[in-house]
Coordinates of C-alpha atoms in Angstrom, one line a residue:
Chain A
M4 CA 117.1 94.3 65.7
K5 CA 119.0 97.5 66.7
Y6 CA 119.9 101.0 65.2
K7 CA 123.0 102.9 65.0
S8 CA 120.6 106.3 65.4
Q9 CA 119.3 105.1 68.4
K10 CA 122.7 105.9 70.2
V11 CA 121.3 109.8 69.7
A12 CA 119.3 109.0 72.6
Y13 CA 122.4 109.2 74.9
M14 CA 122.8 112.9 74.5
F15 CA 119.0 113.3 75.3
F16 CA 119.6 111.4 78.5
A17 CA 122.4 112.6 80.0
L18 CA 120.8 115.9 79.7
S19 CA 117.6 115.1 81.3
M20 CA 120.8 113.7 84.0
V21 CA 122.3 116.9 84.5
L22 CA 119.0 119.4 84.8
L23 CA 117.4 116.8 87.2
V24 CA 120.4 117.2 89.4
L25 CA 120.1 121.1 88.9
Q26 CA 116.6 121.0 89.6
I27 CA 117.6 119.5 93.1
V28 CA 119.8 122.3 93.7
Y29 CA 117.2 124.6 93.6
G30 CA 114.3 122.9 95.2
F31 CA 116.9 122.8 98.4
I32 CA 117.1 126.6 97.9
M33 CA 113.0 127.1 98.2
G34 CA 113.1 124.4 101.3
F35 CA 115.6 126.7 103.2
A36 CA 114.0 129.4 102.4
H37 CA 110.5 128.1 103.7
A38 CA 112.1 127.0 106.7
G39 CA 113.6 130.5 107.5
F40 CA 117.1 130.6 105.5
D41 CA 117.0 132.6 102.9
G42 CA 120.8 133.5 102.6
L43 CA 120.8 133.6 98.9
H44 CA 117.7 135.8 98.2
E45 CA 119.6 139.0 97.1
F46 CA 121.2 136.5 94.1
I47 CA 118.4 133.9 93.6
P48 CA 115.5 135.0 95.2
F49 CA 112.4 132.6 95.3
N50 CA 110.9 133.4 91.9
T51 CA 113.9 132.9 90.8
A52 CA 114.2 129.7 92.3
T53 CA 110.8 128.2 91.9
A54 CA 110.5 128.8 88.2
T55 CA 114.0 127.5 87.5
H56 CA 113.4 124.5 89.5
K57 CA 110.0 124.3 87.8
N58 CA 111.3 124.5 84.3
L59 CA 114.6 122.4 85.1
L60 CA 111.7 120.0 85.7
V61 CA 109.9 120.4 82.5
V62 CA 112.7 120.5 80.4
W63 CA 114.5 117.3 81.6
L64 CA 111.5 115.1 81.2
L65 CA 111.2 116.6 77.9
S66 CA 114.6 116.1 77.2
G67 CA 113.9 112.5 78.5
F68 CA 110.9 112.0 76.3
M69 CA 112.9 113.3 73.3
G70 CA 115.5 110.3 74.4
A71 CA 112.9 107.9 74.7
A72 CA 111.4 109.2 71.4
Y73 CA 115.0 108.5 69.0
Y74 CA 115.4 105.2 71.4
I75 CA 112.3 103.7 70.5
I76 CA 111.1 104.7 67.0
P77 CA 113.5 103.5 65.0
E78 CA 113.3 99.9 66.7
E79 CA 109.2 99.7 66.3
S80 CA 109.2 101.2 63.0
Q81 CA 112.4 99.0 61.8
N82 CA 114.2 101.9 60.3
E83 CA 117.1 104.3 61.0
L84 CA 116.0 108.2 61.7
V85 CA 115.6 109.8 59.0
S86 CA 118.8 112.3 59.8
V87 CA 121.0 112.0 62.6
K88 CA 122.5 115.5 62.2
L89 CA 119.2 117.0 62.6
A90 CA 118.2 115.2 65.6
L91 CA 121.8 116.1 67.3
L92 CA 121.3 119.7 65.6
Q93 CA 117.5 119.7 67.7
F94 CA 119.7 118.5 70.6
W95 CA 122.1 121.2 71.3
S96 CA 119.3 123.8 70.5
L97 CA 117.2 122.2 73.2
A98 CA 119.8 122.4 75.3
I99 CA 120.8 126.0 74.5
V100 CA 117.4 127.1 75.1
A101 CA 117.1 125.6 78.1
V102 CA 120.4 127.1 79.3
V103 CA 119.8 130.5 78.3
A104 CA 115.6 130.2 80.1
V105 CA 117.5 129.5 83.1
I106 CA 120.3 132.2 83.2
G107 CA 117.4 134.8 82.1
F108 CA 115.2 134.1 85.5
H109 CA 118.0 135.2 87.4
F110 CA 117.8 138.3 85.8
N111 CA 114.0 139.0 85.9
W112 CA 113.4 137.8 82.1
W113 CA 110.4 135.6 82.1
E114 CA 106.5 135.7 82.2
G115 CA 105.2 135.2 85.4
R116 CA 103.0 132.0 84.3
K117 CA 103.5 129.0 87.0
F118 CA 105.0 126.1 84.4
L119 CA 105.0 128.5 81.2
E120 CA 108.1 131.7 82.6
I121 CA 109.9 130.9 79.9
P122 CA 110.0 134.4 78.2
R123 CA 108.2 135.0 74.7
P124 CA 111.4 135.2 72.2
L125 CA 112.2 131.8 73.5
D126 CA 108.8 130.5 72.8
Y127 CA 109.3 130.9 69.7
L128 CA 112.6 129.0 69.4
V129 CA 111.1 126.1 71.6
V130 CA 108.5 125.9 69.1
V131 CA 111.2 125.6 65.6
N132 CA 112.9 123.0 68.0
V133 CA 110.1 120.8 68.6
L134 CA 109.1 120.9 65.1
L135 CA 111.8 119.6 64.1
F136 CA 111.7 116.5 66.8
L137 CA 108.5 115.9 65.6
G138 CA 109.6 115.9 61.8
I139 CA 111.8 113.5 62.6
I140 CA 110.0 111.6 64.7
L141 CA 106.9 111.4 62.0
V142 CA 109.1 110.8 59.2
T143 CA 110.9 108.0 60.7
L144 CA 107.9 106.1 61.9
F145 CA 105.7 107.1 58.2
K146 CA 108.7 105.6 56.1
G147 CA 109.3 102.8 58.3
K148 CA 108.4 98.9 57.6
Q149 CA 106.1 99.1 60.4
R150 CA 103.6 101.1 62.5
T151 CA 103.2 99.4 66.0
T152 CA 100.4 100.7 68.7
T153 CA 103.1 101.6 70.8
A154 CA 105.0 103.8 68.6
L155 CA 101.9 105.7 66.9
V156 CA 100.6 106.3 70.7
L157 CA 103.9 107.9 71.6
A158 CA 104.3 109.4 68.9
M159 CA 100.4 110.9 69.2
G160 CA 101.2 111.8 72.8
L161 CA 104.5 113.9 71.5
F162 CA 102.4 115.4 68.8
F163 CA 99.4 116.9 71.0
A164 CA 101.7 117.5 73.5
A165 CA 103.7 120.3 71.1
L166 CA 100.0 121.4 70.0
L167 CA 98.9 122.2 73.2
Y168 CA 101.9 124.4 74.0
L169 CA 100.7 126.6 71.7
P170 CA 97.5 128.1 73.9
G171 CA 100.0 129.3 75.8
M172 CA 101.5 131.8 74.3
I173 CA 98.5 133.8 73.6
D174 CA 98.2 137.3 75.6
F175 CA 95.0 138.0 77.3
N176 CA 94.1 140.8 79.5
N177 CA 91.8 139.0 81.7
Q178 CA 93.9 137.2 84.4
S179 CA 91.0 134.6 84.5
V180 CA 90.9 133.7 81.0
D181 CA 95.2 133.4 81.1
S182 CA 94.4 131.3 83.4
F183 CA 91.9 129.0 82.0
F184 CA 93.9 128.8 78.8
R185 CA 97.4 127.8 81.1
W186 CA 95.7 125.0 81.9
W187 CA 95.0 123.8 78.5
V188 CA 98.4 123.5 78.8
V189 CA 99.4 122.2 82.3
H190 CA 97.0 119.9 82.5
L191 CA 95.8 118.7 79.3
W192 CA 100.3 118.0 79.0
V193 CA 99.9 116.4 82.5
E194 CA 97.1 114.6 83.2
G195 CA 96.1 113.8 79.2
V196 CA 98.6 114.1 76.4
W197 CA 101.7 113.0 78.4
E198 CA 99.9 110.1 79.7
L199 CA 100.4 108.8 76.1
I200 CA 103.8 109.7 76.2
M201 CA 103.9 107.7 79.2
G202 CA 101.8 104.7 78.0
G203 CA 103.8 104.3 74.9
I204 CA 107.0 103.6 76.8
L205 CA 105.5 102.1 79.4
A206 CA 104.0 99.1 76.9
Y207 CA 107.3 99.1 74.9
L208 CA 109.1 98.1 78.0
L209 CA 106.6 95.6 79.2
I210 CA 106.9 93.9 75.6
K211 CA 110.9 93.9 76.1
L212 CA 111.4 93.0 79.6
T213 CA 108.0 90.4 80.3
G214 CA 107.9 88.7 76.7
V215 CA 104.0 89.3 77.0
D216 CA 102.4 89.0 73.3
R217 CA 102.4 92.7 71.9
E218 CA 98.8 92.5 71.0
L219 CA 97.7 91.8 74.3
I220 CA 99.6 94.8 75.9
E221 CA 98.8 96.7 73.3
K222 CA 95.4 96.4 73.7
W223 CA 95.0 97.5 77.3
L224 CA 97.5 100.0 76.2
Y225 CA 94.4 101.7 74.1
V226 CA 91.6 101.0 77.1
I227 CA 94.7 102.9 80.0
V228 CA 94.5 105.9 77.3
G229 CA 91.0 105.6 76.5
L230 CA 90.8 106.2 80.4
T231 CA 92.7 108.8 80.7
F232 CA 91.1 111.0 78.0
L233 CA 87.8 110.1 79.4
S234 CA 88.5 111.4 83.0
G235 CA 91.2 114.1 82.2
I236 CA 89.8 116.5 79.8
L237 CA 86.4 117.5 81.5
G238 CA 89.1 116.7 84.6
T239 CA 90.6 119.5 83.5
G240 CA 87.7 121.3 85.5
H241 CA 89.3 121.0 88.7
H242 CA 91.6 124.2 88.0
Y243 CA 88.5 126.5 87.2
Y244 CA 86.6 125.8 90.3
Y245 CA 87.7 129.3 91.9
M246 CA 89.2 131.1 89.3
G247 CA 86.5 133.2 87.8
A248 CA 85.1 130.4 86.0
P249 CA 81.6 129.6 85.9
E250 CA 79.8 127.4 88.6
Y251 CA 79.1 124.3 86.5
W252 CA 82.7 123.4 86.5
L253 CA 82.4 122.3 90.1
M254 CA 80.4 119.8 89.0
I255 CA 81.7 118.7 85.7
G256 CA 85.0 119.2 87.3
G257 CA 84.2 117.2 90.6
I258 CA 82.7 114.1 88.5
F259 CA 86.1 113.3 86.1
S260 CA 88.4 114.5 88.7
A261 CA 87.1 111.5 90.7
L262 CA 87.4 109.1 87.4
E263 CA 90.5 110.4 87.0
P264 CA 92.8 107.8 89.6
L265 CA 91.1 105.0 87.8
A266 CA 93.3 105.6 84.9
F267 CA 96.1 105.6 86.8
L268 CA 94.6 102.5 88.8
G269 CA 94.5 100.5 85.0
M270 CA 98.1 101.5 84.5
A271 CA 99.4 99.8 87.7
L272 CA 97.2 96.4 87.6
F273 CA 98.0 96.5 83.9
A274 CA 101.8 96.5 84.5
L275 CA 101.0 94.3 87.2
A276 CA 99.2 91.7 85.1
M277 CA 101.7 91.8 82.6
Y278 CA 104.6 91.2 84.2
R279 CA 102.8 88.5 86.2
K280 CA 102.1 87.0 82.6
G281 CA 105.4 87.5 81.6
E282 CA 107.6 84.4 81.4
K283 CA 110.9 85.7 79.6
N284 CA 113.3 86.2 82.4
H285 CA 115.1 89.5 81.6
P286 CA 118.1 90.0 83.5
N287 CA 117.8 93.8 83.7
K288 CA 116.0 93.6 86.9
I289 CA 116.2 97.2 87.9
A290 CA 114.6 98.5 84.8
L291 CA 111.8 96.3 85.6
Y292 CA 111.8 98.1 89.1
W293 CA 111.0 101.2 87.7
T294 CA 108.9 100.2 85.1
L295 CA 106.5 98.9 87.7
G296 CA 107.6 101.4 90.3
T297 CA 106.2 103.9 87.9
A298 CA 103.3 102.3 87.4
I299 CA 102.0 102.3 91.3
M300 CA 103.9 105.5 92.4
S301 CA 101.6 107.2 89.5
F302 CA 98.8 105.8 91.4
A303 CA 99.4 107.0 94.3
G304 CA 101.0 110.6 93.9
A305 CA 98.7 111.3 90.9
G306 CA 95.9 109.1 91.1
L307 CA 95.7 109.1 95.2
L308 CA 96.9 112.5 96.3
G309 CA 95.4 114.3 93.2
I310 CA 91.3 113.3 94.4
A311 CA 92.9 113.6 98.2
H312 CA 91.8 117.5 96.8
T313 CA 90.4 117.8 93.5
I314 CA 86.8 117.4 95.5
P315 CA 85.5 121.1 95.1
S316 CA 84.2 121.0 98.8
V317 CA 87.8 120.1 99.9
N318 CA 89.7 122.2 97.2
L319 CA 87.8 125.4 98.7
Y320 CA 89.8 125.3 101.3
T321 CA 93.2 123.6 99.9
H322 CA 93.4 125.6 96.6
G323 CA 96.3 127.9 96.7
T324 CA 98.4 126.1 99.6
L325 CA 101.0 123.4 100.2
V326 CA 98.4 120.6 99.5
T327 CA 99.2 120.9 95.9
A328 CA 102.5 121.1 96.6
M329 CA 102.5 117.3 98.0
H330 CA 100.2 116.4 95.4
G331 CA 102.7 118.2 92.5
H332 CA 105.8 116.4 93.6
L333 CA 104.7 112.8 94.2
A334 CA 102.5 113.1 90.8
F335 CA 105.1 114.3 88.5
W336 CA 107.9 112.0 90.3
G337 CA 105.7 109.0 89.9
A338 CA 104.3 109.6 86.3
Y339 CA 106.6 111.1 84.8
G340 CA 110.5 111.2 86.5
M341 CA 110.5 107.3 87.0
M342 CA 109.6 107.0 83.9
V343 CA 112.1 108.5 82.2
L344 CA 114.4 107.0 84.6
A345 CA 113.1 103.7 84.0
I346 CA 113.8 104.1 79.9
I347 CA 116.9 104.9 80.6
V348 CA 117.8 102.1 82.9
Y349 CA 116.5 100.0 80.2
A350 CA 118.2 101.2 77.2
M351 CA 121.6 102.5 78.9
P352 CA 123.1 98.7 78.8
N353 CA 122.0 98.3 75.5
L354 CA 123.4 101.5 74.6
T355 CA 127.0 101.2 75.6
G356 CA 127.2 97.3 76.3
R357 CA 127.9 97.6 80.0
K358 CA 125.6 95.9 82.0
L359 CA 125.5 97.6 85.3
Y360 CA 122.4 96.3 86.6
D361 CA 123.5 94.3 89.1
R362 CA 125.5 96.8 90.8
P363 CA 124.3 98.0 94.4
G364 CA 124.2 101.2 93.0
A365 CA 121.6 101.2 91.3
H366 CA 119.4 99.2 93.9
Y367 CA 120.3 102.3 95.9
A368 CA 119.5 104.6 93.4
F369 CA 115.8 102.7 93.2
W370 CA 114.8 102.5 97.0
L371 CA 116.7 105.9 98.4
S372 CA 114.9 108.1 96.0
N373 CA 111.6 106.4 96.1
I374 CA 111.8 106.3 100.4
G375 CA 113.0 110.1 100.3
M376 CA 110.0 111.2 97.6
I377 CA 107.5 109.5 99.7
G378 CA 109.3 111.1 102.9
M379 CA 109.2 114.6 101.3
T380 CA 105.3 113.8 100.3
T381 CA 104.4 113.4 104.0
A382 CA 106.1 116.5 105.0
F383 CA 104.5 118.5 102.3
A384 CA 101.1 116.6 103.6
A385 CA 101.9 117.5 107.3
A386 CA 102.8 121.5 105.9
G387 CA 99.5 121.4 103.9
V388 CA 97.0 120.3 105.8
A389 CA 98.6 122.2 109.0
Q390 CA 98.1 125.6 107.0
V391 CA 95.1 125.3 105.7
Y392 CA 93.9 124.5 108.8
L393 CA 95.2 127.5 110.6
E394 CA 95.1 129.8 108.0
R395 CA 91.5 128.9 106.1
K396 CA 89.5 127.1 109.3
V397 CA 91.6 129.2 112.3
G398 CA 91.7 132.3 110.2
M399 CA 95.9 132.6 111.3
S400 CA 97.6 135.6 108.8
F401 CA 99.6 133.9 106.4
M402 CA 102.9 134.4 108.2
D403 CA 101.8 133.3 111.2
A404 CA 100.8 129.8 109.8
Q405 CA 104.0 129.4 108.3
K406 CA 105.8 129.9 111.1
A407 CA 104.0 127.3 113.0
I408 CA 104.4 124.7 109.8
E409 CA 108.4 126.1 109.5
V410 CA 109.5 122.4 111.2
H411 CA 108.1 120.6 108.7
F412 CA 110.3 121.8 106.2
W413 CA 113.4 120.3 108.4
V414 CA 111.9 117.1 107.4
L415 CA 111.1 117.9 104.1
I416 CA 115.3 118.8 103.9
G417 CA 115.7 115.4 105.5
A418 CA 114.0 113.6 103.1
A419 CA 114.9 115.2 100.3
I420 CA 118.5 114.6 101.5
L421 CA 117.9 111.0 100.9
F422 CA 116.3 111.6 97.9
T423 CA 119.2 113.6 96.6
I424 CA 121.1 110.7 97.5
G425 CA 119.3 108.2 95.4
I426 CA 119.6 110.4 92.4
L427 CA 123.6 110.7 93.1
F428 CA 123.9 107.1 93.0
F429 CA 121.5 106.8 89.7
V430 CA 123.5 109.5 88.1
S431 CA 126.9 108.3 89.1
N432 CA 125.8 104.9 87.2
F433 CA 124.1 106.5 84.4
F434 CA 127.8 108.2 83.8
K435 CA 129.9 105.2 84.2
H436 CA 128.2 103.3 81.3
G437 CA 130.2 105.4 79.4
M438 CA 129.4 106.3 76.0
P439 CA 127.4 104.3 73.2
T440 CA 129.1 102.6 70.6
D441 CA 127.8 100.8 67.5
E442 CA 129.7 97.2 68.5
A443 CA 127.6 97.3 71.8
L444 CA 124.1 97.7 69.8
E445 CA 125.2 95.1 67.5
A446 CA 126.0 92.5 69.6
N447 CA 122.9 93.3 71.6
S448 CA 120.7 92.6 67.9
Chain B
M14 CA 85.9 89.2 75.3
L15 CA 87.5 92.9 74.0
S16 CA 88.9 93.0 70.9
K17 CA 92.1 95.3 69.6
N18 CA 89.6 97.0 67.5
Q19 CA 87.3 97.9 69.9
A20 CA 89.8 99.0 72.5
R21 CA 90.9 101.4 69.8
L22 CA 87.2 102.3 69.2
F23 CA 86.9 103.0 72.7
F24 CA 89.6 105.3 73.0
L25 CA 89.2 107.2 69.5
G26 CA 85.4 107.8 69.9
G27 CA 85.9 108.4 73.9
T28 CA 88.5 111.3 73.3
V29 CA 86.5 113.0 70.3
L30 CA 83.2 113.1 72.5
F31 CA 84.9 114.3 75.2
F32 CA 87.2 116.8 73.4
L33 CA 83.8 118.1 71.9
I34 CA 82.1 118.3 74.9
F35 CA 85.0 119.9 76.7
L36 CA 85.6 122.5 74.0
F37 CA 81.5 123.2 73.9
L38 CA 81.7 124.3 77.5
S39 CA 85.0 126.1 76.9
A40 CA 83.5 128.2 74.8
N41 CA 80.7 129.5 76.8
T42 CA 82.5 129.9 79.5
L43 CA 85.0 132.3 77.7
S44 CA 81.9 134.1 76.0
S45 CA 79.5 134.6 78.8
G46 CA 81.0 132.9 81.7
I47 CA 84.5 134.8 83.0
P48 CA 83.5 138.3 81.4
E49 CA 80.4 138.2 83.6
K50 CA 82.1 136.6 87.0
T51 CA 84.9 138.4 86.2
H52 CA 83.3 142.1 85.7
S53 CA 85.7 141.9 82.6
E54 CA 84.1 145.4 81.7
N55 CA 85.8 146.8 84.6
I56 CA 89.4 146.3 82.8
T57 CA 90.6 149.6 82.9
E58 CA 94.3 150.3 81.0
E59 CA 95.2 150.6 84.6
V60 CA 94.3 147.3 85.2
T61 CA 95.8 146.0 82.1
N62 CA 98.9 147.7 83.3
G63 CA 99.0 146.0 86.3
K64 CA 98.7 142.5 84.7
Q65 CA 101.6 143.1 83.2
L66 CA 103.6 144.2 85.6
F67 CA 102.3 141.6 88.0
D68 CA 103.8 139.0 84.9
E69 CA 106.7 140.8 84.4
N70 CA 108.2 140.1 87.6
N71 CA 106.6 137.2 88.4
C72 CA 105.0 137.6 91.7
M73 CA 103.4 134.1 91.2
G74 CA 106.8 133.1 92.1
C75 CA 106.3 133.9 95.6
H76 CA 102.5 134.5 96.1
T77 CA 99.2 133.4 94.8
I78 CA 96.6 135.1 92.9
L79 CA 93.1 133.7 92.2
G80 CA 94.6 130.7 94.6
E81 CA 97.0 130.0 91.8
G82 CA 100.9 130.5 91.9
A83 CA 103.4 129.8 94.8
Y84 CA 103.4 129.2 98.3
Y85 CA 106.4 131.6 99.9
A86 CA 104.2 134.6 100.0
P87 CA 100.8 136.0 101.2
E88 CA 97.3 135.0 98.7
L89 CA 96.6 138.2 96.8
T90 CA 93.0 137.9 95.7
K91 CA 92.1 139.8 98.8
V92 CA 94.8 142.0 99.6
I93 CA 93.2 145.6 99.1
D94 CA 90.2 144.4 101.7
R95 CA 92.9 143.2 103.8
R96 CA 95.7 145.6 104.4
G97 CA 94.7 148.3 102.3
E98 CA 95.9 150.8 99.9
G99 CA 98.2 152.5 102.0
F100 CA 100.2 149.6 103.2
V101 CA 100.3 148.1 99.3
K102 CA 101.2 151.0 98.3
A103 CA 104.3 151.3 100.5
V104 CA 105.3 147.6 100.1
L105 CA 105.2 147.8 96.3
T106 CA 107.8 151.2 96.1
S107 CA 109.9 150.4 99.5
K108 CA 113.6 150.7 98.1
T109 CA 114.7 147.8 100.5
P110 CA 112.9 144.4 100.7
W111 CA 110.2 144.3 102.6
T112 CA 110.8 142.3 105.8
L113 CA 108.1 143.3 108.0
S114 CA 106.6 139.7 107.9
G115 CA 109.6 137.9 108.5
R116 CA 110.4 136.8 104.7
K117 CA 112.1 139.0 102.2
M118 CA 110.4 140.3 99.2
V119 CA 112.5 141.3 96.4
A120 CA 113.0 145.6 96.6
Y121 CA 111.0 146.2 93.1
G122 CA 110.9 149.9 94.0
F123 CA 107.8 150.5 91.8
S124 CA 107.3 154.3 90.9
D125 CA 104.1 155.9 92.2
K126 CA 101.8 155.1 88.6
E127 CA 103.4 151.2 88.6
A128 CA 102.3 151.0 92.1
N129 CA 98.5 152.6 91.1
D130 CA 98.6 150.1 88.2
L131 CA 99.2 147.3 90.4
I132 CA 96.4 148.2 93.3
A133 CA 94.2 148.9 90.3
F134 CA 94.7 145.2 89.0
F135 CA 94.4 143.8 92.7
K136 CA 91.5 145.9 92.8
W137 CA 89.6 144.2 89.9
I138 CA 90.9 140.7 91.0
G139 CA 89.2 141.7 94.7
K140 CA 85.3 142.3 92.9
M141 CA 85.3 139.2 91.3
D142 CA 82.5 136.3 92.2
L143 CA 85.4 133.1 92.5
N144 CA 82.2 131.0 93.8
G145 CA 83.0 131.6 97.7
F146 CA 86.8 131.2 97.3
P147 CA 88.8 132.2 99.6
P148 CA 86.4 130.9 102.3
K149 CA 85.4 132.1 105.5
P150 CA 87.6 130.8 108.8
D151 CA 84.9 129.4 110.1
L152 CA 86.3 127.8 113.0
K153 CA 87.5 131.7 114.1
K154 CA 87.1 132.7 117.4
E155 CA 85.5 136.6 117.1

């Protein structure tokens, strides 16, 4: 059964697409600046570019999650969204806050706190916006005919993601306390509650694409999100090693960070096992590529490259270097970027009735963006390891070391071009679907 | 074989247990750990003003401090030890983009007072006990 109110998801997905492209533009500005070409410095200095790049990432992912929730919750709860008008109001307010924030970054209007640069007055609007979103989702869910584990895990993830935004809005005059709570938001998002959202979307897609029994998929969903919190909550400790917090975090953070890849490994093995068990031959193969892809790439990026530098004795040297950028790029892409693209690829043919999944462009999008991102990660790794060696081991000055590793940024830019071509194929395919229609949803039901 | 109910119990039980441990450790860190390690009694009005300027201008958008931030400009935790007050003040008050080391820094043109506040902030940061960070370059030829 399909629900007409699912159409509202399209708006959020379209916003995701636009912001993703814009995020890439700012990525190039930073890549060129690192390679020695900062011609835009006067208009877009590096700190503006990085704040824009990171916040666009957060907003396009959140917009994707919201779209996913508006698409999935009606189906899972067997109930139309309680108010499409309010959902549209929530959409436009989200878009406006995002645009105003990005413009503000170009006029020195921000907070200097990585990932949470949105200035305080806009933070309050974000809170109102997210409350409205949660209200629509939760009321729809609890008035619905059924409450599936998948829907509950997804809703729980969204609820706690909203709650955890709040510690980032308190002012402290101690830099270390500030940082302590900033990680409550950033770490407990990406290595905690966002994984609930990811797990919920993944379970939904696996149920639809493989045809494996829901009970089995949802049982393992509990185990995986259980592992996530078991390792991820105390794993926050790896951000507390060297910023003014007590030494016991080295041991606690070290042990639980070492367990963090297990949750991602579990997710990858789970997705692959369900795929092999599945007997349903769903025609939307490319959605299955993205679904299995996200499970595997998140293990590589978030799991393996995470533990590559969260061991305390390694992190002493890599803390605050490009090694972090290496992990950050593949982790965000693998775990969250690909997940959002997976649900979009799955939902679009159902919403619009245009089955574009066999087009070569859909496959180019998958392969080019992934190969490009692996290339970018490798370039960051080479640059980061060289930086650590030259600066932290040999004692070269920051800028001398930066000059020595400049060449890796040309490799980065090359790989980023491949990635961008892939994303442009994806976005063009997205808009070729056209607008969602009631007829398409009915035909699918 | 594991049932769905057992799986749910594992998820809810584990999450609550580890979250409580986390809250307990956080309370300890905030009440005694961080204040001792960072010498919070030395946070003067100048330091607070300096931190505010540091935030308002998103200095972390290029630099790292306590190893956190972007990776475009030098780590500032020990900047006063490394460069001395005079140099730092010259950078902060410069009316043209600072380019001595090859990359441009935004010309903030801070006033004398603002520069002193930022320097007070850096000095306070520089005296923290950071569990050995930043590490000594052990392969450096003396």
